[in-house]
């Protein structure tokens, strides 16, 4: 083989083989396969190719490295960040030394449900530009990515060719783009901004040649961003009932269906559930791109921004003790945090307890590294703090404000606990005994029984319906998330009653349906609130 063509920018390896077939003058494709791979039964795969070691030995002087062909002229880099490293190494070995029939399965594509394009595609404007620049039109690999419907360079829709992506019936043929182009290439319309953005992210993933990122690490990045956006509970569970409608609204249900990635709010096993729960399945790169676009991040963020790796709203421990009276003040000695949910804002609240008895809390999630030194509320001061207070109270040179500064509290708190301390001393000096309140004796009613009071469900239903309307009105005035059924019943602490006594609460259920917001109503409220 003496005339293997020089690969062109963004050219698909299949296209390079097709140009070799034309330049070689071979009468049939079987002879071309023998030239390339010493095997006339190799399939002419469009996205990648096997037996690359054999191909490399046939290229004069081995002038084109195998890794260069894989990185710059196949679609393999597009899949690499989101598959396990051991699996990618097996894929790489197979492509180099064997056929590529099993690669489709190893990439996890069949169970993903995302359909690859039916035909190889091209851009009419790229055809003209390539003919002018290099003298020939060729198949671009960036035009063959699943989910990419526009040409990034010209921002117009791609055109379907007559060549099947899967090469049905022509699995041993390499067909050059020039041979199937019509005389008059139709003009293509301009793509939408969202389609252009999805295409750009897909091509970035193809060209940046990232190493495998690790499925669990990627999942933690997504969870951290979802927490910032309010889609995680205080305990770290995902609010799928809120997240799925937001994604459907963001992209449009029809667009997601066209991409083979529909989201049904009634299902518990969508591709989104599989991606965000503990990773047991491969997820198609297109779905990672959809998720990243929604979260306003990209794959580069997963590599470079270390703060996304935080496992919860308050980062990874240990955390500092913020008791100014303690000798270990500022040292990271607290090993665990208890996370609860704020009843007003639904944001996570972390409670930190030190062995010195000092307990404090703050509302999350943390936004910067310095947030770990922020106290929202002191819940308990502890014995060590009280000892320091008593020590400072013996120094008459210190003002109340100075004592408060050294103890890390306000002057009112110092005065309050000094009064407590003085009261305790007085009680001790006069040997006063603490009089305990006598235990209330249970009255004996004899044989008189208290009659069972039946619940007036009609009245309860009317009151609950009124409370639902009031709660919805209050939430809409200050809540920056969509008002859903779950939020209202949680606010009124009636979740169990609403679900178990459905037939007894018709007014309440009707009122719930009336006051909850659709996604469109929520966006309109946000727009009006500015």
CSV table of C-alpha atoms in Angstrom, one decimal, residues 104-281:
chain,number,residue,atom,x,y,z
A,104,UNK,CA,-21.3,-1.5,20.3
A,105,UNK,CA,-22.2,-3.8,23.2
A,106,UNK,CA,-19.1,-2.8,25.2
A,107,UNK,CA,-20.0,0.9,24.9
A,108,UNK,CA,-23.4,0.1,26.5
A,109,UNK,CA,-25.3,1.4,23.6
A,110,UNK,CA,-28.0,-1.3,23.0
A,111,UNK,CA,-29.7,-1.0,26.5
A,112,UNK,CA,-29.4,2.8,26.5
A,113,UNK,CA,-32.4,3.2,24.2
A,114,UNK,CA,-30.7,6.1,22.4
A,115,UNK,CA,-31.0,5.4,18.7
A,116,UNK,CA,-28.0,6.2,16.5
A,117,UNK,CA,-28.6,8.1,13.2
A,118,UNK,CA,-30.2,6.2,10.4
A,119,UNK,CA,-28.0,7.7,7.7
A,120,UNK,CA,-24.6,9.2,7.4
A,121,UNK,CA,-25.0,13.0,7.3
A,122,UNK,CA,-23.3,16.0,5.8
A,123,UNK,CA,-23.4,19.8,5.7
A,124,UNK,CA,-24.1,21.4,2.3
A,125,UNK,CA,-21.9,24.4,3.2
A,126,UNK,CA,-19.1,22.2,4.4
A,127,UNK,CA,-19.1,20.4,1.0
A,128,UNK,CA,-18.5,23.7,-0.8
A,129,UNK,CA,-15.8,24.8,1.8
A,130,UNK,CA,-14.0,21.4,1.7
A,131,UNK,CA,-13.9,21.4,-2.1
A,132,UNK,CA,-12.4,24.9,-2.1
A,133,UNK,CA,-9.9,24.1,0.7
A,134,UNK,CA,-8.7,20.5,0.0
A,135,UNK,CA,-10.3,19.7,-3.4
A,136,UNK,CA,-12.8,17.1,-2.2
A,137,UNK,CA,-15.8,16.7,0.0
A,138,UNK,CA,-15.5,14.1,2.8
A,139,UNK,CA,-17.4,12.6,5.7
A,140,UNK,CA,-17.0,14.6,8.9
A,141,UNK,CA,-17.0,12.6,12.1
A,142,UNK,CA,-18.6,15.5,14.1
A,143,UNK,CA,-21.6,15.3,11.8
A,144,UNK,CA,-22.3,11.7,12.8
A,145,UNK,CA,-22.7,12.1,16.5
A,146,UNK,CA,-26.0,11.0,18.1
A,147,UNK,CA,-28.1,14.1,19.0
A,148,UNK,CA,-26.2,16.4,16.8
A,149,UNK,CA,-28.5,17.8,14.2
A,150,UNK,CA,-26.7,21.0,13.1
A,151,UNK,CA,-23.2,21.9,11.8
A,152,UNK,CA,-21.4,23.9,14.4
A,153,UNK,CA,-19.3,25.8,11.8
A,154,UNK,CA,-22.3,27.0,9.8
A,155,UNK,CA,-25.1,26.5,12.4
A,156,UNK,CA,-27.4,24.9,9.8
A,157,UNK,CA,-29.2,21.6,9.8
A,158,UNK,CA,-27.3,18.5,8.6
A,159,UNK,CA,-28.6,16.7,5.5
A,160,UNK,CA,-29.2,12.9,5.4
A,161,UNK,CA,-27.3,11.0,2.7
A,162,UNK,CA,-28.4,7.7,1.2
A,163,UNK,CA,-25.8,5.7,3.0
A,164,UNK,CA,-27.0,3.8,6.1
A,165,UNK,CA,-25.1,4.5,9.3
A,166,UNK,CA,-25.2,0.8,10.0
A,167,UNK,CA,-24.2,-0.1,6.4
A,168,UNK,CA,-27.1,-2.5,5.9
A,169,UNK,CA,-26.5,-4.7,2.8
A,170,UNK,CA,-23.2,-2.9,2.1
A,171,UNK,CA,-21.1,-3.9,5.0
A,172,UNK,CA,-17.9,-4.4,2.9
A,173,UNK,CA,-18.1,-1.2,1.0
A,174,UNK,CA,-16.5,2.2,1.7
A,175,UNK,CA,-18.5,4.9,-0.1
A,176,UNK,CA,-17.0,8.4,-0.5
A,177,UNK,CA,-19.2,11.4,0.1
A,178,UNK,CA,-18.5,12.8,-3.4
A,179,UNK,CA,-20.0,9.7,-5.1
A,180,UNK,CA,-23.5,10.2,-3.6
A,181,UNK,CA,-23.9,14.0,-3.6
A,182,UNK,CA,-26.7,15.4,-5.7
A,183,UNK,CA,-26.0,18.0,-8.3
A,184,UNK,CA,-28.0,20.6,-6.5
A,185,UNK,CA,-27.5,20.4,-2.7
A,186,UNK,CA,-30.6,21.7,-1.0
A,187,UNK,CA,-30.3,24.7,1.3
A,188,UNK,CA,-30.5,23.9,5.0
A,189,UNK,CA,-32.3,26.0,7.6
A,190,UNK,CA,-30.6,27.5,10.6
A,191,UNK,CA,-30.7,25.4,13.8
A,192,UNK,CA,-32.1,26.7,17.1
A,193,UNK,CA,-29.9,28.0,19.9
A,194,UNK,CA,-30.5,24.9,22.0
A,195,UNK,CA,-29.7,22.5,19.1
A,196,UNK,CA,-26.5,24.5,18.5
A,197,UNK,CA,-25.5,24.4,22.1
A,198,UNK,CA,-26.1,20.6,22.4
A,199,UNK,CA,-24.0,20.1,19.2
A,200,UNK,CA,-21.2,22.2,20.5
A,201,UNK,CA,-21.1,20.3,23.8
A,202,UNK,CA,-21.1,17.0,21.9
A,203,UNK,CA,-18.2,18.1,19.7
A,204,UNK,CA,-16.2,19.4,22.7
A,205,UNK,CA,-16.6,16.0,24.3
A,206,UNK,CA,-15.4,14.4,21.1
A,207,UNK,CA,-12.3,16.6,20.6
A,208,UNK,CA,-11.1,17.2,24.2
A,209,UNK,CA,-10.0,13.5,24.6
A,210,UNK,CA,-10.8,13.3,28.4
A,211,UNK,CA,-9.7,10.2,30.3
A,212,UNK,CA,-12.5,8.1,32.0
A,213,UNK,CA,-13.9,10.2,34.9
A,214,UNK,CA,-15.4,7.5,37.1
A,215,UNK,CA,-19.1,7.0,37.2
A,216,UNK,CA,-19.4,7.6,41.0
A,217,UNK,CA,-17.4,10.8,40.8
A,218,UNK,CA,-19.6,12.1,37.9
A,219,UNK,CA,-22.7,11.3,39.9
A,220,UNK,CA,-21.4,13.3,43.0
A,221,UNK,CA,-20.7,16.3,40.8
A,222,UNK,CA,-24.3,16.2,39.5
A,223,UNK,CA,-25.7,15.8,43.0
A,224,UNK,CA,-23.8,18.8,44.3
A,225,UNK,CA,-25.2,21.0,41.6
A,226,UNK,CA,-28.7,19.6,42.1
A,227,UNK,CA,-28.4,20.5,45.8
A,228,UNK,CA,-27.4,24.0,44.9
A,229,UNK,CA,-30.6,24.2,42.8
A,230,UNK,CA,-32.8,22.8,45.6
A,231,UNK,CA,-33.5,19.4,44.0
A,232,UNK,CA,-32.1,17.5,47.0
A,233,UNK,CA,-33.8,16.9,50.4
A,234,UNK,CA,-31.9,17.6,53.6
A,235,UNK,CA,-31.1,13.9,53.8
A,236,UNK,CA,-29.6,13.9,50.3
A,237,UNK,CA,-32.5,12.3,48.4
A,238,UNK,CA,-33.4,13.5,45.0
A,239,UNK,CA,-36.7,15.3,44.4
A,240,UNK,CA,-37.5,13.4,41.2
A,241,UNK,CA,-41.1,14.6,41.3
A,242,UNK,CA,-39.8,18.2,41.0
A,243,UNK,CA,-36.8,17.5,38.8
A,244,UNK,CA,-38.4,15.6,36.0
A,245,UNK,CA,-41.1,18.3,35.3
A,246,UNK,CA,-38.3,20.9,35.3
A,247,UNK,CA,-36.3,19.0,32.7
A,248,UNK,CA,-39.3,18.4,30.6
A,249,UNK,CA,-40.1,22.1,30.7
A,250,UNK,CA,-36.5,23.1,30.0
A,251,UNK,CA,-36.1,21.0,26.9
A,252,UNK,CA,-39.6,20.2,25.9
A,253,UNK,CA,-41.0,16.7,26.0
A,254,UNK,CA,-41.1,16.3,22.2
A,255,UNK,CA,-37.4,17.3,21.9
A,256,UNK,CA,-36.4,14.7,24.6
A,257,UNK,CA,-38.5,12.0,22.8
A,258,UNK,CA,-36.7,12.8,19.5
A,259,UNK,CA,-33.4,12.3,21.2
A,260,UNK,CA,-34.5,8.9,22.6
A,261,UNK,CA,-34.5,10.3,26.2
A,262,UNK,CA,-38.1,10.8,27.3
A,263,UNK,CA,-38.9,11.4,31.0
A,264,UNK,CA,-42.1,10.1,32.4
A,265,UNK,CA,-43.0,11.6,35.8
A,266,UNK,CA,-44.9,8.5,36.7
A,267,UNK,CA,-41.9,6.2,36.2
A,268,UNK,CA,-39.4,5.2,38.8
A,269,UNK,CA,-36.8,3.7,36.4
A,270,UNK,CA,-36.1,6.4,33.8
A,271,UNK,CA,-32.6,7.1,32.4
A,272,UNK,CA,-32.4,10.0,34.9
A,273,UNK,CA,-33.0,7.6,37.9
A,274,UNK,CA,-30.4,5.3,36.6
A,275,UNK,CA,-27.9,8.1,36.1
A,276,UNK,CA,-28.3,9.7,39.5
A,277,UNK,CA,-28.7,6.7,41.7
A,278,UNK,CA,-25.7,4.4,42.4
A,279,UNK,CA,-24.3,3.8,38.9
A,280,UNK,CA,-24.9,0.2,37.8
A,281,UNK,CA,-25.6,1.0,34.1
